[in-house]
Short mmCIF file of C-alpha atoms in Angstrom, two decimals:
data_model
loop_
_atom_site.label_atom_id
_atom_site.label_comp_id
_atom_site.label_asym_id
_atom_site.label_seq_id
_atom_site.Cartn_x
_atom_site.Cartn_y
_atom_site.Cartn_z
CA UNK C 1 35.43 -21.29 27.09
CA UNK C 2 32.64 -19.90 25.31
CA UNK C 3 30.26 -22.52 26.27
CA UNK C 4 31.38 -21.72 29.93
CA UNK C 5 31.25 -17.65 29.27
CA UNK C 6 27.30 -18.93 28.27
CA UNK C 7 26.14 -20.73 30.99
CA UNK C 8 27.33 -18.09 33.44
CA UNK C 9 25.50 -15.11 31.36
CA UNK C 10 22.57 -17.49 31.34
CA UNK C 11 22.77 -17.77 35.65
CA UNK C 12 23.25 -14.21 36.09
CA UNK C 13 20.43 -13.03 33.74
CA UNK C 14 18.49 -16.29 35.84
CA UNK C 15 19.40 -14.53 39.49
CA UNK C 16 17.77 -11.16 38.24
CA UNK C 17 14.40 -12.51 36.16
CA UNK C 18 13.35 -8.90 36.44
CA UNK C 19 15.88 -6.78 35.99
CA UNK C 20 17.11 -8.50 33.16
CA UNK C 21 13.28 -8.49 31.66
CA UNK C 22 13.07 -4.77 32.13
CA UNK C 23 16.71 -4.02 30.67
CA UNK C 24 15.79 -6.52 27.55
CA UNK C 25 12.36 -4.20 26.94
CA UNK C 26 13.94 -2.09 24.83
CA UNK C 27 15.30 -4.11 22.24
CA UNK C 28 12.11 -6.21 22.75
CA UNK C 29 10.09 -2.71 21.90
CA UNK C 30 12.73 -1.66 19.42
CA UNK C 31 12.17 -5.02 16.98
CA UNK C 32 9.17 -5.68 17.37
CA UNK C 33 8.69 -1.69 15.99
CA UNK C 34 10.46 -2.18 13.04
CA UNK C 35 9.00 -5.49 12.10
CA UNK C 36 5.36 -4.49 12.47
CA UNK C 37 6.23 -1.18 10.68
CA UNK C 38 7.63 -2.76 8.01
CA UNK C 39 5.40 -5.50 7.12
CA UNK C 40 2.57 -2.99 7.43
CA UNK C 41 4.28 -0.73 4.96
CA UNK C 42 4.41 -3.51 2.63
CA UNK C 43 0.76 -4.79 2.98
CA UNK C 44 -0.21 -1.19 2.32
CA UNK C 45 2.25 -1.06 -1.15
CA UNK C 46 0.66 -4.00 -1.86
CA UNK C 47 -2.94 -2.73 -0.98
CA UNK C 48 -2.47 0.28 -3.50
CA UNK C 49 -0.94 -1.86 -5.98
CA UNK C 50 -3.88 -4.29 -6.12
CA UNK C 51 -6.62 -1.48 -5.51
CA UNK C 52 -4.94 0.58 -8.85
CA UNK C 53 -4.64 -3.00 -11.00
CA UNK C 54 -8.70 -3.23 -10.35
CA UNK C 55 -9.13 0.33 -12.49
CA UNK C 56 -7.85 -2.12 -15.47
CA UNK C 57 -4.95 -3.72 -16.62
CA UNK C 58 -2.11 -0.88 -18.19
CA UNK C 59 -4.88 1.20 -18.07
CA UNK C 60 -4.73 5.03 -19.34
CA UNK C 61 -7.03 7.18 -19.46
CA UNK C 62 -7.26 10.89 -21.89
CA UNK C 63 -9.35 13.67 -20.78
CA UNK C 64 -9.79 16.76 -22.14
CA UNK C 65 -9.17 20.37 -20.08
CA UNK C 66 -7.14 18.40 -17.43
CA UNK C 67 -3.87 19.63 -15.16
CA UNK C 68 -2.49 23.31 -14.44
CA UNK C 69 -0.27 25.36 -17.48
CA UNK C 70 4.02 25.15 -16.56
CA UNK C 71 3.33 29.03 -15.03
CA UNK C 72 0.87 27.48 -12.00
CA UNK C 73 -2.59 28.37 -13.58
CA UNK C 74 -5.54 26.56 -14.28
CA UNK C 75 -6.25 25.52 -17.63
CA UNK C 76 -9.19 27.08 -19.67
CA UNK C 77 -11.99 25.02 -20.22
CA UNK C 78 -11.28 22.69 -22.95
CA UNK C 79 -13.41 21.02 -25.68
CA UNK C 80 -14.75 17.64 -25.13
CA UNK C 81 -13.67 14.85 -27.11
CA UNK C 82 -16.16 13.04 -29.28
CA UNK C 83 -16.88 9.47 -30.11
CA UNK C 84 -14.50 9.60 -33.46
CA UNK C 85 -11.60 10.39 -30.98
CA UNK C 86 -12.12 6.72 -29.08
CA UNK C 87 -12.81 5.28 -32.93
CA UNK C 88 -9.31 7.49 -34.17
CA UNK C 89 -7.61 5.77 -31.23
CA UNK C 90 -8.96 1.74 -31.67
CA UNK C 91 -8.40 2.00 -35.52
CA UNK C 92 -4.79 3.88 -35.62
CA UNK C 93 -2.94 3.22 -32.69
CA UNK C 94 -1.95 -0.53 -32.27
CA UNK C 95 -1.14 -2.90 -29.72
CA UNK C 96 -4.50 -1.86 -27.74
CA UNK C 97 -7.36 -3.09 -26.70
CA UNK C 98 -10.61 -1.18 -28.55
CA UNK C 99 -10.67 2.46 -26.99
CA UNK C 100 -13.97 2.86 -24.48
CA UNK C 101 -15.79 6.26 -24.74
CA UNK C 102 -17.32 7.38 -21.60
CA UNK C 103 -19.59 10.20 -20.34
CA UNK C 104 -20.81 10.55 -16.83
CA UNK C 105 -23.74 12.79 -14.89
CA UNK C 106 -24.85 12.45 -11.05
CA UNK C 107 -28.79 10.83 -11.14
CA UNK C 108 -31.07 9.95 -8.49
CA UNK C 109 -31.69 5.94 -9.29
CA UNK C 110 -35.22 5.07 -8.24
CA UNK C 111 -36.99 1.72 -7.63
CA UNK C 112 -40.15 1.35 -5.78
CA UNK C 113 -40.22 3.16 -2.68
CA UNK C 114 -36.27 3.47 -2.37
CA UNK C 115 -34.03 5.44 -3.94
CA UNK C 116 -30.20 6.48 -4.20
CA UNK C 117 -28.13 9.29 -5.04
CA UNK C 118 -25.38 7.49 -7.66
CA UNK C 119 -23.33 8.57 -10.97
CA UNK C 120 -24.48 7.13 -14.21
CA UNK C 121 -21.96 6.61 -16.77
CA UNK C 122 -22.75 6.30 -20.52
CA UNK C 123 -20.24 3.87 -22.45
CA UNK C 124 -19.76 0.63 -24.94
CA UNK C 125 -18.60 -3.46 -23.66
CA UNK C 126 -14.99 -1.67 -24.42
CA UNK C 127 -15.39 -0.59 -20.87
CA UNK C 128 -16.07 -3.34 -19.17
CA UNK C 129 -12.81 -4.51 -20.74
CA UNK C 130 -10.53 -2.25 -19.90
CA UNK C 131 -11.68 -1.51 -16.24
CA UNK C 132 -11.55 -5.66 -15.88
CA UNK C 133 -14.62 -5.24 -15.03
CA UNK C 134 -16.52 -8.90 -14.52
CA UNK C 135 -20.64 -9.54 -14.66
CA UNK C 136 -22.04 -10.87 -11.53
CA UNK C 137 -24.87 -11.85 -13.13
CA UNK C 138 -27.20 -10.79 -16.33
CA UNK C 139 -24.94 -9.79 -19.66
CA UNK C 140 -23.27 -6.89 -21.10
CA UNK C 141 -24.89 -4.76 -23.75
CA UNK C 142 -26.34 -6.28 -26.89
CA UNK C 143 -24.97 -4.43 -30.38
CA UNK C 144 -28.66 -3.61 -31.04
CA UNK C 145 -29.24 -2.01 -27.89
CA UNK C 146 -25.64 -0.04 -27.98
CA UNK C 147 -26.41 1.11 -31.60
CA UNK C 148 -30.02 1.66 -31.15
CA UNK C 149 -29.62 3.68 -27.59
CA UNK C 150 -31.89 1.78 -25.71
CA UNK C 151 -33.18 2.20 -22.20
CA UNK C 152 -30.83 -0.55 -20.53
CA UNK C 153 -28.64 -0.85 -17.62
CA UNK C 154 -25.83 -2.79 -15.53
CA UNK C 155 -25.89 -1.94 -11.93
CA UNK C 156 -22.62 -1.23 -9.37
CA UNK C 157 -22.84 -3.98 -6.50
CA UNK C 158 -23.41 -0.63 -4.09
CA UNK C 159 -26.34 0.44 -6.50
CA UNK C 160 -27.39 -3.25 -6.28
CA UNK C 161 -27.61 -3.38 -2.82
CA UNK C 162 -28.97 0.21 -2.02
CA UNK C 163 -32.06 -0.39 -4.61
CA UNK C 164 -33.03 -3.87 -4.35
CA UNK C 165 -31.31 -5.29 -0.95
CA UNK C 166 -30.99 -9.51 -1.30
CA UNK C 167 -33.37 -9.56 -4.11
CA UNK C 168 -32.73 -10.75 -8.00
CA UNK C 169 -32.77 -6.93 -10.36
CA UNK C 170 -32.49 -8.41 -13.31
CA UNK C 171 -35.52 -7.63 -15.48
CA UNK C 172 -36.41 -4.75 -13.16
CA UNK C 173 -36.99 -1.48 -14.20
CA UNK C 174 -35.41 1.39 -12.69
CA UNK C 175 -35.71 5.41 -12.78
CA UNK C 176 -32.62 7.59 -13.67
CA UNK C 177 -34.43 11.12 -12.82
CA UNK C 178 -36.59 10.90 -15.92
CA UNK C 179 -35.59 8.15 -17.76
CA UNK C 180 -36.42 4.62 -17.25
CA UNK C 181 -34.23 1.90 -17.59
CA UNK C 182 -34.24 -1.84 -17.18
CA UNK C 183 -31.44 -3.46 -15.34
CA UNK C 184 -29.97 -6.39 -17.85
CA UNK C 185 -26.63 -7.23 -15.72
CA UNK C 186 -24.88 -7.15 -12.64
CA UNK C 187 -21.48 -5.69 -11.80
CA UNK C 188 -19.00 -7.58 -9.83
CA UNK C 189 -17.80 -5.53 -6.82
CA UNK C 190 -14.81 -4.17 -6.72
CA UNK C 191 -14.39 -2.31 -2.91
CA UNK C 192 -13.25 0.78 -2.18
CA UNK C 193 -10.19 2.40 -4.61
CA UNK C 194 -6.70 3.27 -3.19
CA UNK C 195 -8.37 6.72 -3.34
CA UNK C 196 -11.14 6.09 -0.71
CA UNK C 197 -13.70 6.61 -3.22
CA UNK C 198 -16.69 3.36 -3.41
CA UNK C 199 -16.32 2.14 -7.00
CA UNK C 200 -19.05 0.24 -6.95
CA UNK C 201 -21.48 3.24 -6.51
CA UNK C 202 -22.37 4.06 -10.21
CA UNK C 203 -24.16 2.46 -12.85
CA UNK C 204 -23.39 1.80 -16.96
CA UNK C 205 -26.04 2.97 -19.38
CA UNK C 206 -25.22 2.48 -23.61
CA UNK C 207 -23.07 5.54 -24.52
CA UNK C 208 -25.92 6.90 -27.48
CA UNK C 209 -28.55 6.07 -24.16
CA UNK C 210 -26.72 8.21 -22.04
CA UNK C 211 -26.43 11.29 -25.04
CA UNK C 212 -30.03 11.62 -26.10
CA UNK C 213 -31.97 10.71 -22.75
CA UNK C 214 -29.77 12.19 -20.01
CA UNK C 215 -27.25 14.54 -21.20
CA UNK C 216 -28.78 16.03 -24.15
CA UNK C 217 -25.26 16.36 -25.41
CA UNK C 218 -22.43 14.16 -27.64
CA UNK C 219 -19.98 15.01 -24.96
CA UNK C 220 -17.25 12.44 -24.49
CA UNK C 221 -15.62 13.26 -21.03
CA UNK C 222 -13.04 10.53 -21.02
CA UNK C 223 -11.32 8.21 -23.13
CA UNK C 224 -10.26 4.35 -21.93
CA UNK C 225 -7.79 2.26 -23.58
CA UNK C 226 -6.20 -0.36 -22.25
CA UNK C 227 -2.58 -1.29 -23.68
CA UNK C 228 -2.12 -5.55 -24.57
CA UNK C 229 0.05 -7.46 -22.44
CA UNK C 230 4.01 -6.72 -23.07
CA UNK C 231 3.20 -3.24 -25.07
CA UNK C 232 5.17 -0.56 -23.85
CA UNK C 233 2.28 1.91 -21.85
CA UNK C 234 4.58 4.82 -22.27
CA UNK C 235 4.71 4.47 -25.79
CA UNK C 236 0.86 4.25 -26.13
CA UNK C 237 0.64 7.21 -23.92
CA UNK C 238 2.86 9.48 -26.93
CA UNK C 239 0.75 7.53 -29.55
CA UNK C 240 -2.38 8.35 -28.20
CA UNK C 241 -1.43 12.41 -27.16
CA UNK C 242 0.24 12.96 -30.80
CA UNK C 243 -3.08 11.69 -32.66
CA UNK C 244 -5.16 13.44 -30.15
CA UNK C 245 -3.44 16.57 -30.84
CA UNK C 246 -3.29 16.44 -34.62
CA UNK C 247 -7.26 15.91 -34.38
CA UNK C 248 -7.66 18.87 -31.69
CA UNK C 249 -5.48 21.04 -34.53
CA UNK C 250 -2.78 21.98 -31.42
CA UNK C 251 -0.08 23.64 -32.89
CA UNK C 252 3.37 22.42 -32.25
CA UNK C 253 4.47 25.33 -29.93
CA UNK C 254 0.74 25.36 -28.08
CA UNK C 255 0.14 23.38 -24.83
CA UNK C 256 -1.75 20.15 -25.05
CA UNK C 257 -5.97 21.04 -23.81
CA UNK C 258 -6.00 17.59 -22.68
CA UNK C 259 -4.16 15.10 -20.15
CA UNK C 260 -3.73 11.46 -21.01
CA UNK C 261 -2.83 10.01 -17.51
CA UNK C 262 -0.74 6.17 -17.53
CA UNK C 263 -1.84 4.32 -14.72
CA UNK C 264 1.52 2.26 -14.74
CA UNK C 265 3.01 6.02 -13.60
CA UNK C 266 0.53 6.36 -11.06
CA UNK C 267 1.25 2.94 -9.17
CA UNK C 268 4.77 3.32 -9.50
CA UNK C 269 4.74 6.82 -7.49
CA UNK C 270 2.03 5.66 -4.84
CA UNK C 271 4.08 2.38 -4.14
CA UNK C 272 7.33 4.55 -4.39
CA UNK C 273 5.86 7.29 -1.25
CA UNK C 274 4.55 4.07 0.74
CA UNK C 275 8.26 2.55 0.49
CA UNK C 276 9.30 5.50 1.63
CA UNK C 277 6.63 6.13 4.57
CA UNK C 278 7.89 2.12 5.59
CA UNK C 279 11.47 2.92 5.53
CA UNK C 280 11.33 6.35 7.53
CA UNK C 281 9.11 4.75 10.10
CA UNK C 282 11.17 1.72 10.53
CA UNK C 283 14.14 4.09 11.08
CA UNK C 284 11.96 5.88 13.39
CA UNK C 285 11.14 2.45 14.94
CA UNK C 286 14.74 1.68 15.36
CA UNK C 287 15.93 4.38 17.51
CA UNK C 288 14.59 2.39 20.13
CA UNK C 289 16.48 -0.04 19.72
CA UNK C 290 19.56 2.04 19.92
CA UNK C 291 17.51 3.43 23.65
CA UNK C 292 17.71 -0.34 24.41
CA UNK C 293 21.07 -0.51 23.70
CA UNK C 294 21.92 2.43 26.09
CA UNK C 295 19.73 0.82 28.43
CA UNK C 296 21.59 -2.44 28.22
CA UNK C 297 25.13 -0.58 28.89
CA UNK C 298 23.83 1.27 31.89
CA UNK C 299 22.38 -2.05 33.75
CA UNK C 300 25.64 -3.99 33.01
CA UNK C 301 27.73 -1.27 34.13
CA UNK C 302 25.62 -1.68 37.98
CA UNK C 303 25.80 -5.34 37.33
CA UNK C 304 29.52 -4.97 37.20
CA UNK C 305 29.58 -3.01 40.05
CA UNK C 306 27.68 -5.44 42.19
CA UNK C 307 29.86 -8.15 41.01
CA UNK C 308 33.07 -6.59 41.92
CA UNK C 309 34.31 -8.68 44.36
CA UNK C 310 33.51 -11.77 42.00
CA UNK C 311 35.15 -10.25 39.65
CA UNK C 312 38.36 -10.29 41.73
CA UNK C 313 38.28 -13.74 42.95
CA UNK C 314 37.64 -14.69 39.60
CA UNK C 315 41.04 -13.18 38.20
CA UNK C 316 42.85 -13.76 41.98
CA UNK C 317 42.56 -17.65 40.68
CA UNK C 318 43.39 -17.55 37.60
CA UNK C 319 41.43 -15.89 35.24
CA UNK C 320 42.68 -13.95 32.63
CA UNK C 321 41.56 -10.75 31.38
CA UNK C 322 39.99 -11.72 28.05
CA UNK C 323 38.03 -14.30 29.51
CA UNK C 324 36.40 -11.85 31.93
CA UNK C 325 35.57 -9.92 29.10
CA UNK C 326 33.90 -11.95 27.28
CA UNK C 327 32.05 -13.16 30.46
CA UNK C 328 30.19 -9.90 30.68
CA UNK C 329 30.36 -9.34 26.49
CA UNK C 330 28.32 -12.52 26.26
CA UNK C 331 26.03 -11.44 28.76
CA UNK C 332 25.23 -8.60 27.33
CA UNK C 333 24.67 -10.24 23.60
CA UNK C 334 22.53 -12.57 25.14
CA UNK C 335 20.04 -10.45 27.33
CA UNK C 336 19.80 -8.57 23.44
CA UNK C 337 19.59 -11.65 21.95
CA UNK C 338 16.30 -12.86 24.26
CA UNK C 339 15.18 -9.75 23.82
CA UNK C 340 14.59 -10.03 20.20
CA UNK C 341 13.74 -13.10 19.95
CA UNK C 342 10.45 -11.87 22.52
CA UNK C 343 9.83 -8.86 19.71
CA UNK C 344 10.02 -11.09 16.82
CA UNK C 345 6.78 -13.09 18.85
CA UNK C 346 5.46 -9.95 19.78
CA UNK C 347 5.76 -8.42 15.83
CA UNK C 348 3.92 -11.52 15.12
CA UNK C 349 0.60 -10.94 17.82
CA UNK C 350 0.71 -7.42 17.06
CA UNK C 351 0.90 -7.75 13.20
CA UNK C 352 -1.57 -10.23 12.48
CA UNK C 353 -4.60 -8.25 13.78
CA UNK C 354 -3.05 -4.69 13.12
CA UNK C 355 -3.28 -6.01 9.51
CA UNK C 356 -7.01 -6.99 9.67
CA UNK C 357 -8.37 -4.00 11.36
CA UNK C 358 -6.53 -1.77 8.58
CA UNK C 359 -7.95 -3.98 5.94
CA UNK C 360 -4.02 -4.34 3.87
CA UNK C 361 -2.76 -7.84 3.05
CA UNK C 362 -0.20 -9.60 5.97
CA UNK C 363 3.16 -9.87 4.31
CA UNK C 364 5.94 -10.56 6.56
CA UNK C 365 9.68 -9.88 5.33
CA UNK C 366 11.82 -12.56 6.18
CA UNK C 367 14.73 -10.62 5.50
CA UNK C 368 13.67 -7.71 7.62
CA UNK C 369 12.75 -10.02 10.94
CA UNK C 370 16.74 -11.35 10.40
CA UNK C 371 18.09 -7.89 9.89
CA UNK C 372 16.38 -6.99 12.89
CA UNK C 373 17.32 -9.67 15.20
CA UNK C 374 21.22 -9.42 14.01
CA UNK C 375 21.07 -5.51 14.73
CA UNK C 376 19.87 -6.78 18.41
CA UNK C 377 22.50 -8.79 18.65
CA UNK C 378 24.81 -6.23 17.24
CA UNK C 379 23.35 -3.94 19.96
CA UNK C 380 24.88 -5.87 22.56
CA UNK C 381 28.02 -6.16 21.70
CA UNK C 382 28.59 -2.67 20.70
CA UNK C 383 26.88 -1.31 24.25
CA UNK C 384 28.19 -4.48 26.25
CA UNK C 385 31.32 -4.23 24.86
CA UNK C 386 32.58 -0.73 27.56
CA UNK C 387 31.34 -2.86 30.76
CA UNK C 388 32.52 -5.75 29.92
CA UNK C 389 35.93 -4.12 29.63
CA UNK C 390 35.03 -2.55 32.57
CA UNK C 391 34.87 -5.50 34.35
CA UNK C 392 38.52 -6.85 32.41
CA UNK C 393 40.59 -4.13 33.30
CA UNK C 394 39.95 -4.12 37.14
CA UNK C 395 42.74 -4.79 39.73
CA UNK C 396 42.47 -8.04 41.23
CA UNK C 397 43.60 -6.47 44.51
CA UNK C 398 41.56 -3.38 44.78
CA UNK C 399 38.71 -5.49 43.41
CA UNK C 400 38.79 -7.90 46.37
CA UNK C 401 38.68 -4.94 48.91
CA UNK C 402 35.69 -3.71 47.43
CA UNK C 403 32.40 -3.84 49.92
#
């Protein structure tokens, strides 16, 4: 009976190729809206998550005068820490990486006839470490050279590329305003952050370099650590705020004058608003379908109209009231049916290219293309179900009379 209920829904969606196209665009609108939503929610979670892990594996980061007081107000300006601080932090707190001092100014970097407005950033190899950052080419900072504060230099890809174009740097010498500096390594890139900002556009100078030939201070403006696999960053984060406020001499009731920030915290919130972004918009998406739905129940109630008089010579030889039903019911389940199987195809040309031209990572949800195709389904049996009974509960007699 149900194979028979199937090949008549088949013929009658067959006998109107249009009709039954345009009644089906809904639900073919309404999945293929949820799926592409959805899968581009998650390549953009994933985006974030992978543009965050390049700042450096469980990486926090302490600096000093940072965030607003519990009333709303700015902070005062705070002191800056100093290079014991990073040393306090290596030698005391455990289950870290050695802490990386850093310092940074804006410069105008200068080679031959070109030139580029950049930030140079004054630091030790411990940065390199706990930023992940990889060498391109050239090598890191010799001990000499960090202890010694001499004129050296790794370069940012975009610095790279801005200075020197396709050729070799390495050996070159470069201006930093005043100071000249020869370039000894080569950053790998790293692309834009999940911030928008280039992080490639800077360049690394030894830490003493950067205090006696640019900033004429022994200002440390940050502080780097990086936690080891499988410590707890949290606990790090109340390691590293307790010593810093014994050294700072913060009383216990006074407010801390510096932020340590836990980059762990940071990916979790960012991938927690783009989960929710995904979900409201593939609610949003999903109203169509519900429109389609509607849509569906409207065309099979004319469709039942039309078919009145078939209808009645149907049940005038023999056919019983349940089978009529399900007649239309299937009908109904599979014009919703076709119709999302033709949005999971179209999900699948949209997504592919959507994905490229926003630059996030394709990542289809299996589960979600299934959910979506069973709530079609579902569709048409909850909005083919009042036609279809429609159709069931007509008089044979008065159905027969009907012109």
């Amino acid at each position: 009976m149900l194979l028979n209920a199937l090949t008549l829904a088949l013929r009658a969606i067959r006998r109107n190729v249009l009709r039954s196209s345009l009644t089906a665009l809904g639900i073919i609108i309404g999945v293929a809206a949820v799926i592409i939503m959805v899968t581009l929610g998650n390549g953009a979670t994933a985006r974030v998550t992978s543009d965050i892990a390049e700042l450096g594996t469980n990486l926090l980061q302490a600096r000093p005068g940072q965030g607003f007081h519990r009333g709303g107000g700015a902070r005062s300006e705070a002191a800056a820490f100093t290079v014991q601080d990073a040393e306090a932090i290596s030698r005391e707190i455990a289950g870290i990486h050695p802490a990386a001092p850093t310092a940074s100014r804006p410069v105008q970097a200068i080679f031959g006839n070109r030139n580029w407005s950049t930030t140079v950033t004054g630091s030790t190899n411990a940065y390199l470490d706990v930023r992940a950052w990889q060498l391109a080419g050239g090598r890191a900072f010799a001990d000499s050279e960090l202890r010694g504060g001499q004129a050296v230099c790794l370069l940012g890809n975009t610095v790279r590329t801005e200075l020197f174009g396709a050729r070799d740097p390495l050996g070159a010498t470069i201006r930093l305003n005043k100071l000249s500096c020869q370039v000894i390594g080569v950053l790998r890139a790293k692309g834009q952050s999940a911030f928008g900002s280039d992080q490639d556009d800077f360049l690394l100078v030894p830490l003493k370099t950067f205090h006696r030939r640019i900033a004429g201070n022994r200002d440390v403006t940050s502080i780097h650590v990086s936690a080891q696999d499988g410590i707890d960053t949290e606990t790090v984060e109340a390691q590293i705020t307790e010593l810093l406020r014994e050294r700072r001499n913060i009383d216990a009731d006074d407010e801390d004058d510096f932020s340590v920030s836990n980059m762990e915290d940071l990916v979790s919130r960012l991938t927690g608003v783009t989960q929710v972004l995904t979900s409201l918009l593939g609610a949003v998406a999903g109203v169509s379908l519900l429109v389609g739905g509607i849509g569906i129940m409207n065309i099979m109630l004319v469709s039942v109209t039309e078919r009145t008089r078939e209808i009645g010579i149907r049940m005038a030889i023999g056919a019983l009231e349940h089978e009529v039903l399900l007649q239309f019911l299937v009908e109904a389940v599979v014009l919703s049916c076709l119709g999302g199987f033709a949005g999971i195809l179209l999900a699948l040309l949209i997504s592919v290219p959507m994905a490229g031209a926003l630059g996030v990572p394709l990542l289809l949800d299996p589960g979600i293309i299934a959910i979506a195709f069973l709530f079609s389904a579902a569709v048409g049996i909850v909005f083919g179900y009042f036609p279809a009974r429609q159709a069931a509960r007509m008089d044979p007699i008065d159905a027969l009379r009907h012109e």
